[in-house]
Short mmCIF file of C-alpha atoms in Angstrom, two decimals:
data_model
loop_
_atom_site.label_atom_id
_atom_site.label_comp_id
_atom_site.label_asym_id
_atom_site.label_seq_id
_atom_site.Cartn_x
_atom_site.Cartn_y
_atom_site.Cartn_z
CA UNK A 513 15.28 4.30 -23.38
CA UNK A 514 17.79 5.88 -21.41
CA UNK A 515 19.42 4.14 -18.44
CA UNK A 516 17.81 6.75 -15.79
CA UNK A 517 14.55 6.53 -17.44
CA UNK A 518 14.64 2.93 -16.90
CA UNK A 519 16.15 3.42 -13.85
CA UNK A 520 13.58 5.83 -12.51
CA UNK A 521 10.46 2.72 -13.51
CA UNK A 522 12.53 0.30 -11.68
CA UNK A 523 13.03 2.41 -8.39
CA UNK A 524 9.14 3.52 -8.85
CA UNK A 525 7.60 0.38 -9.09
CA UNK A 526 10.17 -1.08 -6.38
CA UNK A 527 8.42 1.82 -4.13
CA UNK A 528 4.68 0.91 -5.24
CA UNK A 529 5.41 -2.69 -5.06
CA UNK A 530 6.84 -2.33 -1.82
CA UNK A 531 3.99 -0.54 -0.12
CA UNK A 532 1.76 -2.65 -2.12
CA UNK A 533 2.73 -6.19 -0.51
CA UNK A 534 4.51 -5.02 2.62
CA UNK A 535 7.79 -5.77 1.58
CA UNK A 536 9.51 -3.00 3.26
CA UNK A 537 9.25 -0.55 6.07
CA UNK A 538 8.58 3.22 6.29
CA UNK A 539 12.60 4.07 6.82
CA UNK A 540 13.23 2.24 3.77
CA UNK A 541 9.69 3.28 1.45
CA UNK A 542 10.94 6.92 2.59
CA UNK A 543 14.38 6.15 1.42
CA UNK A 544 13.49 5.26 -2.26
CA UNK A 545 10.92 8.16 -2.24
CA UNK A 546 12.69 10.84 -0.91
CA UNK A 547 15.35 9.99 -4.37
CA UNK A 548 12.33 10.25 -6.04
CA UNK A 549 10.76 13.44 -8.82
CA UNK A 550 7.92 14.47 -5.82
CA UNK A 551 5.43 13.88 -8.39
CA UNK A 552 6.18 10.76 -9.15
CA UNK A 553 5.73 10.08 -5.67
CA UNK A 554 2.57 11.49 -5.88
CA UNK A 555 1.25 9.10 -8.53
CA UNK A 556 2.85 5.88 -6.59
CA UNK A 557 0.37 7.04 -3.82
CA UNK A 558 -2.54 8.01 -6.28
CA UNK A 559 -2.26 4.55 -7.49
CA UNK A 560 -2.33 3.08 -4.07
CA UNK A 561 -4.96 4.94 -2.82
CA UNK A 562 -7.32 4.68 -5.93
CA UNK A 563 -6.46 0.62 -6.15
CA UNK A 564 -7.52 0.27 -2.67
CA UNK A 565 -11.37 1.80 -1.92
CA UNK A 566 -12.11 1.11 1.74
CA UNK A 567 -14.44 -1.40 0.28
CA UNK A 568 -11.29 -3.37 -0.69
CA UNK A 569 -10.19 -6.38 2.03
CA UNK A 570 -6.63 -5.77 1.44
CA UNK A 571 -7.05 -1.41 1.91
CA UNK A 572 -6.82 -1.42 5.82
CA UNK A 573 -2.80 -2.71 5.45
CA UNK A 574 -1.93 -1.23 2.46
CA UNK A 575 -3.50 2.21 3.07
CA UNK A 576 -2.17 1.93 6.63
CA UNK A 577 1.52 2.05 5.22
CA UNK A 578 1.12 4.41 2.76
CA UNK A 579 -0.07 6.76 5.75
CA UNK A 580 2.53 6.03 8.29
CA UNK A 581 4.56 7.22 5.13
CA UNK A 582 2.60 10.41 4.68
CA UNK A 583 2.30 11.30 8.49
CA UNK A 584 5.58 10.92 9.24
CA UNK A 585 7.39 12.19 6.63
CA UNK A 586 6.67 15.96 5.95
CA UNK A 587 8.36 15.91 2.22
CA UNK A 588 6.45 12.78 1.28
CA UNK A 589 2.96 14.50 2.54
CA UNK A 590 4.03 17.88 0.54
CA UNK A 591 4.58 16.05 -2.70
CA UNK A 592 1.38 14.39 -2.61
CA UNK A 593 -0.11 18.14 -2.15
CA UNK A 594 1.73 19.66 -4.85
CA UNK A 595 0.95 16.63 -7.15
CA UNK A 596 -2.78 16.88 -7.12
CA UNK A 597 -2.38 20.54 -8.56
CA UNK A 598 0.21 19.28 -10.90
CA UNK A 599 -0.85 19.65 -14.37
CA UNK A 600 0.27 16.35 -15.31
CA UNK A 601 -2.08 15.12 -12.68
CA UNK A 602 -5.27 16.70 -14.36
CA UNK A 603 -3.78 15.13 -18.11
CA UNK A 604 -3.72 11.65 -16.16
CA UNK A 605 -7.24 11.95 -14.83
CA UNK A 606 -8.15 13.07 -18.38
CA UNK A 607 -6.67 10.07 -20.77
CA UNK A 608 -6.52 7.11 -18.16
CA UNK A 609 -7.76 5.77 -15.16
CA UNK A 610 -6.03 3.75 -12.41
CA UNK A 611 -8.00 0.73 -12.49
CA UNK A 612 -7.26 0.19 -16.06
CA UNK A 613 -3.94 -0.26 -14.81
CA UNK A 614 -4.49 -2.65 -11.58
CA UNK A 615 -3.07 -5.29 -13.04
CA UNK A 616 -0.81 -3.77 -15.15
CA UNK A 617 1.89 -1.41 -12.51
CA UNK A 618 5.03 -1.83 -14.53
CA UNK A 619 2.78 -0.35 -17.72
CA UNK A 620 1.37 2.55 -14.99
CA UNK A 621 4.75 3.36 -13.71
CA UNK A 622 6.26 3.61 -17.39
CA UNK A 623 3.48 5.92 -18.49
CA UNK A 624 4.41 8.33 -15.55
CA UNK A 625 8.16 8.71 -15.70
CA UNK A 626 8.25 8.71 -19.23
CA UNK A 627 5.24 11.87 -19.31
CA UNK A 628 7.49 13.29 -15.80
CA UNK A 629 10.61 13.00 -17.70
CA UNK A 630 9.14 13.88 -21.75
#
């Protein structure tokens, strides 16, 4: 696998992990985003937002940072808009689901960069 591919999982999942547990702000999830392929961006917040229903305890705090993300960073919000048209997006929806990777984000975030980057 080549180094950026790898390199591309490790900055993703750093990024979904991050938002995930809290482990770092906005400044710095917009940071590691904004470095990011948009769509991949888009399926780091897909992931979020499908892991986390509103019927989920933990939803309020994650959900809440992945919107102070999306509200106050225009080029985050526009990826997540041009994602869900995103062809890729509709083969995703098609073949897998995101719950079948809850447990499992290192597997979800290979999947994606590797179909971004193939």
């Amino acid at each position: 696998m080549a180094v950026s591919i790898q390199n591309e999982i490790n900055e993703g999942l750093r990024l979904l992990i991050g938002l995930e547990e809290g482990r770092m702000s906005a400044v710095e999830a917009y940071r590691i985003a904004n470095e990011r392929e948009p769509l991949l961006v888009f399926f780091i917040i897909k992931y979020l937002r499908e892991k986390y229903p509103s019927s989920n305890p933990a939803s309020e705090a994650v959900l809440g940072r992945v919107l102070e993300l999306t509200q106050t960073y225009d080029s985050i919000a526009t990826a997540c808009k041009e994602g869900e048209k995103d062809i890729l997006n509709e083969w995703f929806d098609d073949a897998h689901d995101v719950k079948e990777f809850n447990k499992r984000p290192q597997e979800y975030m290979k999947l994606i960069v590797e179909k971004i980057e193939g």
